[in-house]
Coordinates of C-alpha atoms in Angstrom, one line a residue:
M1 CA 12.6 55.6 -53.7
S2 CA 15.5 54.2 -51.6
A3 CA 16.1 50.5 -51.2
L4 CA 15.4 50.8 -47.5
V5 CA 11.8 52.1 -48.2
W6 CA 11.2 49.2 -50.5
V7 CA 12.5 46.7 -47.9
I8 CA 10.1 48.3 -45.3
I9 CA 7.2 48.2 -47.7
V10 CA 7.8 44.5 -48.6
L11 CA 8.2 43.6 -44.9
L12 CA 4.9 45.4 -44.2
L13 CA 3.1 43.6 -47.0
A14 CA 4.5 40.4 -45.8
F15 CA 3.4 40.9 -42.3
G16 CA -0.1 42.0 -43.5
I17 CA -0.4 38.8 -45.5
S18 CA 0.9 36.8 -42.7
V19 CA -1.7 38.2 -40.3
V20 CA -4.5 37.6 -42.7
L21 CA -3.4 33.9 -43.3
I22 CA -2.9 33.3 -39.6
R23 CA -6.3 34.9 -38.8
R24 CA -7.9 32.7 -41.4
H25 CA -6.2 29.5 -40.0
Y26 CA -7.4 30.3 -36.5
M27 CA -10.9 31.1 -37.7
K28 CA -11.1 27.7 -39.3
L29 CA -9.9 26.0 -36.1
L30 CA -12.4 28.1 -34.1
D31 CA -15.3 27.1 -36.4
S32 CA -14.2 23.4 -36.3
A33 CA -14.1 23.6 -32.5
L34 CA -17.5 25.4 -32.4
K35 CA -19.0 22.6 -34.5
R36 CA -17.6 19.9 -32.3
A37 CA -18.9 21.6 -29.2
Q38 CA -22.4 21.9 -30.7
K39 CA -22.2 18.2 -31.7
S40 CA -20.9 17.2 -28.1
E41 CA -23.8 19.2 -26.5
R42 CA -26.4 17.4 -28.6
L43 CA -24.8 14.0 -27.9
K44 CA -24.5 14.8 -24.2
S45 CA -28.3 14.8 -23.7
V46 CA -28.7 11.6 -25.6
F47 CA -25.7 10.1 -23.7
I48 CA -27.3 11.0 -20.3
D49 CA -30.7 9.6 -21.4
N50 CA -29.0 6.3 -22.4
I51 CA -27.1 6.1 -19.0
S52 CA -30.3 6.6 -17.2
R53 CA -32.1 4.0 -19.1
T54 CA -29.2 1.5 -19.0
L55 CA -29.0 1.8 -15.1
R56 CA -32.7 2.0 -14.5
A57 CA -33.6 -1.3 -16.1
P58 CA -31.4 -3.6 -13.9
L59 CA -32.2 -1.5 -10.8
K60 CA -35.9 -2.1 -11.4
V61 CA -35.4 -5.8 -11.7
I62 CA -33.3 -5.9 -8.5
D63 CA -35.9 -3.9 -6.7
G64 CA -38.8 -6.1 -7.8
L65 CA -36.8 -9.2 -6.8
C66 CA -36.0 -7.9 -3.4
N67 CA -39.7 -6.9 -2.8
M68 CA -40.7 -10.4 -4.0
V69 CA -38.6 -11.8 -1.1
V70 CA -39.6 -9.3 1.5
E71 CA -43.4 -9.6 0.8
E72 CA -43.4 -13.4 0.4
K73 CA -45.9 -14.6 2.9
D74 CA -45.0 -18.2 2.7
E75 CA -42.1 -18.6 5.1
N76 CA -41.4 -22.0 3.5
M77 CA -40.0 -20.6 0.3
Q78 CA -38.1 -23.4 -1.5
P79 CA -34.2 -23.0 -1.4
A80 CA -34.2 -23.3 -5.3
Q81 CA -36.5 -20.3 -5.5
V82 CA -34.3 -18.3 -3.2
R83 CA -31.1 -19.3 -5.1
E84 CA -32.8 -18.3 -8.4
I85 CA -33.7 -14.9 -7.1
V86 CA -30.3 -14.3 -5.6
N87 CA -28.6 -15.3 -8.8
N88 CA -30.7 -12.9 -10.8
I89 CA -29.9 -10.1 -8.4
S90 CA -26.2 -11.0 -8.6
N91 CA -26.2 -11.0 -12.4
H92 CA -27.9 -7.6 -12.7
T93 CA -25.6 -6.1 -10.1
T94 CA -22.5 -7.4 -11.9
E95 CA -23.9 -6.0 -15.2
M96 CA -24.2 -2.5 -13.6
L97 CA -20.8 -2.7 -11.9
D98 CA -19.1 -3.7 -15.1
F99 CA -20.7 -0.9 -17.0
V100 CA -20.0 1.8 -14.5
A101 CA -16.4 0.6 -14.2
Q102 CA -15.8 0.9 -18.0
L103 CA -17.5 4.2 -18.1
H104 CA -15.3 5.5 -15.2
E105 CA -12.2 4.3 -17.0
M106 CA -13.2 5.9 -20.2
S107 CA -13.9 9.2 -18.6
K108 CA -10.2 9.4 -17.4
F109 CA -9.0 9.9 -20.9
E110 CA -11.7 12.1 -22.6
G111 CA -10.4 15.6 -22.9
V112 CA -7.6 15.0 -20.4
T113 CA -4.3 16.7 -20.7
P114 CA -1.6 14.0 -20.7
S115 CA 0.2 13.7 -17.4
F116 CA 2.7 11.0 -17.0
T117 CA 4.7 9.5 -14.1
F118 CA 7.6 7.6 -15.7
I119 CA 9.7 5.0 -13.7
E120 CA 12.1 2.3 -14.8
V121 CA 10.9 -1.3 -14.6
N122 CA 12.0 -4.8 -15.5
L123 CA 9.9 -5.6 -18.6
S124 CA 10.1 -9.4 -18.0
E125 CA 8.7 -9.1 -14.4
L126 CA 6.1 -6.6 -15.5
M127 CA 4.7 -8.8 -18.3
A128 CA 4.7 -11.8 -16.0
S129 CA 2.6 -9.9 -13.6
Y130 CA 0.1 -9.1 -16.3
R131 CA 0.0 -12.8 -17.3
R132 CA -0.8 -13.9 -13.7
E133 CA -3.5 -11.3 -13.4
A134 CA -5.0 -12.2 -16.8
L135 CA -5.4 -15.8 -15.7
N136 CA -8.1 -14.7 -13.4
Y137 CA -10.3 -13.7 -16.4
T138 CA -9.6 -16.8 -18.6
K139 CA -11.8 -19.8 -19.0
P140 CA -10.6 -23.1 -17.7
D141 CA -9.1 -24.4 -21.1
V142 CA -7.4 -21.1 -21.9
G143 CA -3.8 -20.3 -21.1
V144 CA -1.7 -17.1 -21.3
R145 CA 1.9 -17.2 -22.6
V146 CA 4.5 -14.4 -22.8
T147 CA 7.4 -14.4 -25.3
S148 CA 10.1 -12.1 -26.2
E149 CA 13.4 -11.8 -28.1
L150 CA 14.6 -9.3 -25.4
S151 CA 16.8 -10.1 -22.5
P152 CA 15.1 -10.9 -19.1
H153 CA 17.3 -8.0 -17.8
C154 CA 15.7 -5.5 -20.2
R155 CA 14.4 -2.4 -18.4
A156 CA 11.9 0.3 -19.8
I157 CA 11.0 3.6 -18.6
L158 CA 7.2 4.0 -18.7
D159 CA 4.1 5.0 -16.9
T160 CA 3.1 1.7 -15.1
N161 CA -0.5 2.9 -14.3
L162 CA -1.2 3.6 -18.0
M163 CA 0.6 0.4 -19.0
H164 CA -1.3 -1.7 -16.6
Q165 CA -4.7 -0.3 -17.8
L166 CA -3.7 -0.7 -21.4
M167 CA -2.6 -4.4 -20.9
M168 CA -5.4 -5.5 -18.8
H169 CA -8.0 -4.0 -21.2
L170 CA -6.3 -5.9 -24.0
L171 CA -6.0 -9.1 -22.1
S172 CA -9.5 -9.0 -20.7
N173 CA -10.9 -8.4 -24.2
A174 CA -9.0 -11.4 -25.4
A175 CA -10.1 -13.6 -22.5
S176 CA -13.7 -12.8 -23.3
H177 CA -13.3 -14.1 -26.8
V178 CA -11.3 -17.3 -26.2
T179 CA -12.8 -20.5 -25.0
Q180 CA -9.9 -22.8 -25.8
G181 CA -6.3 -22.3 -26.7
D182 CA -3.7 -19.8 -25.7
I183 CA -3.5 -16.0 -25.5
L184 CA -0.1 -15.1 -26.7
V185 CA 1.6 -11.9 -25.5
S186 CA 4.9 -10.9 -27.2
Y187 CA 7.0 -7.8 -26.6
N188 CA 10.0 -6.4 -28.4
C189 CA 11.9 -3.3 -29.1
E190 CA 11.0 -1.5 -32.4
R191 CA 11.7 1.9 -33.8
K192 CA 13.1 3.2 -30.6
G193 CA 10.0 2.1 -28.6
L194 CA 8.2 -0.8 -27.2
K195 CA 5.9 -3.0 -29.2
V196 CA 3.4 -5.3 -27.6
T197 CA 1.3 -7.8 -29.4
V198 CA -1.7 -9.8 -28.1
S199 CA -2.8 -12.6 -30.3
Y200 CA -5.5 -15.2 -29.8
P201 CA -7.8 -17.6 -31.7
G202 CA -11.2 -16.4 -32.7
M203 CA -12.9 -13.1 -33.6
G204 CA -11.9 -10.2 -31.4
Q205 CA -14.1 -7.4 -32.9
A206 CA -11.4 -5.5 -34.6
E207 CA -14.0 -3.2 -36.1
L208 CA -14.3 -1.6 -32.7
V209 CA -10.8 0.1 -33.0
G210 CA -11.2 3.6 -34.4
A211 CA -15.0 3.6 -34.0
D212 CA -16.8 6.9 -33.3
I213 CA -17.4 6.2 -29.5
Y214 CA -20.0 8.9 -29.2
S215 CA -22.0 7.9 -32.2
F216 CA -22.1 4.4 -30.9
L217 CA -23.2 5.4 -27.5
Q218 CA -26.2 7.1 -29.0
K219 CA -27.7 3.8 -30.1
E220 CA -30.5 2.1 -28.3
N221 CA -29.0 -0.2 -25.6
A222 CA -25.5 0.9 -26.6
L223 CA -24.3 1.2 -23.1
K224 CA -25.6 -2.2 -22.1
D225 CA -24.1 -3.8 -25.2
S226 CA -20.8 -2.0 -24.7
V227 CA -20.0 -4.3 -21.8
K228 CA -20.4 -7.3 -23.9
S229 CA -18.7 -5.9 -27.0
S230 CA -15.7 -4.3 -25.2
V231 CA -16.0 -1.2 -27.2
L232 CA -15.3 1.0 -24.2
G233 CA -12.2 -1.1 -23.4
M234 CA -10.9 -0.6 -26.9
A235 CA -11.7 3.1 -26.9
I236 CA -9.7 3.4 -23.7
C237 CA -6.7 1.4 -25.2
K238 CA -6.7 3.8 -28.2
A239 CA -6.9 6.9 -25.9
I240 CA -3.9 5.6 -23.8
V241 CA -1.9 4.9 -26.9
D242 CA -2.7 8.2 -28.4
M243 CA -1.6 9.9 -25.1
L244 CA 1.7 8.1 -25.3
G245 CA 2.2 9.2 -28.9
G246 CA 2.0 5.7 -30.3
E247 CA 0.1 3.5 -32.6
F248 CA -2.7 0.9 -32.0
Y249 CA -4.3 -1.4 -34.4
M250 CA -6.3 -4.7 -34.3
E251 CA -7.2 -7.2 -37.1
S252 CA -9.0 -10.5 -37.4
E253 CA -7.7 -13.0 -39.9
S254 CA -10.8 -14.8 -41.5
G255 CA -12.3 -15.3 -38.1
K256 CA -9.5 -17.7 -37.0
K257 CA -7.2 -15.4 -35.2
T258 CA -7.1 -11.9 -33.8
V259 CA -4.0 -9.7 -33.4
A260 CA -4.0 -6.5 -31.3
S261 CA -0.6 -4.5 -31.6
V262 CA 0.5 -1.5 -29.7
W263 CA 3.7 0.6 -30.2
F264 CA 4.8 3.7 -28.4
P265 CA 8.1 5.5 -27.9
C266 CA 9.9 4.2 -24.9
E267 CA 13.5 4.4 -23.6
M268 CA 14.8 0.9 -23.1
K269 CA 18.0 -0.4 -21.4
D270 CA 20.0 -3.7 -21.4
I271 CA 17.9 -4.9 -24.4
Y272 CA 20.1 -7.8 -25.2
K273 CA 22.1 -8.2 -22.1
D274 CA 23.7 -11.7 -21.5
L275 CA 21.9 -13.2 -24.6

C-alpha cells in the first residue's frame, strides 16, 4: 500500500475522530443550555409571582389610604392625620419606584449582546461629575472625595453610559451604608486598563457580589428586600464589568471598611502629562 493511501487513511481517521469529539463537545453544550433553559422556565413563574406580590402589597395600602381620605365624612380632618396619610402614600410609592427602577436597570443586561459606544473623555472631569451627583444621595455628615495619581489631562476611551450606570450604582450603594465619614473614589491605570476603587467605612454587603440573582429572587419578599440590600445594583455592576471584559470584587474588612474595585481594559492617553 502506497504512502499516499496511508496518508489518506490517517487523514480520514483524524477527520472522523475530530467529528466525534466536536459532536460530543456540542452535545454537552446543548445539554447544559437545555438544563439552564428548563431552570430559567421554572424560575420565571416564581419570579413573576414575586413581582406581582411585591407590587400588589404597596398598591393595596395606597388604595386603602386614598379611599380613607375620599370616604372621610368629617370634613374637619386634622392636618396631622392628612400629613400622616400623605407620608404613608409617598413612602409606599417611593418603594415601588425604587424597585421598578432597579428591575428595569437589571433587565438591560440579562442576555443582552454587548453593544458599545466608545468616546474619548477627560477622566478627571468625568469623576468630578460622578462626585457631584453622588452628593445628592449622601447623608449630611458624609462626604465624597476623588483621588488619583494620574494627570488631570488624562483621557480615556470608554462607553460613558455604561460607566455612569456602573459608578452611580457603586456610589449609591456606598451612600446607603455610610452615616458619617468619607466615601473615597480613586482611579488609576493598571494592566493596560482603568481601575476604579470605591471605599467607605462600615459594612457594604460584600456577600452580594457573585450571588445567584435568580435563586435570590425566588425567596419570600426578595424583591422588596432587594431595594434595601442593593443586591440588584451589585448584580448590574457585575453584569456591566463582565460586558466590558473586566473584573469586579468587593470585600469588607472586619465590618470597619468596605472596598469595591473595578478593572476593565481601556485605552488611556496623557496618563502622566505635566506631572
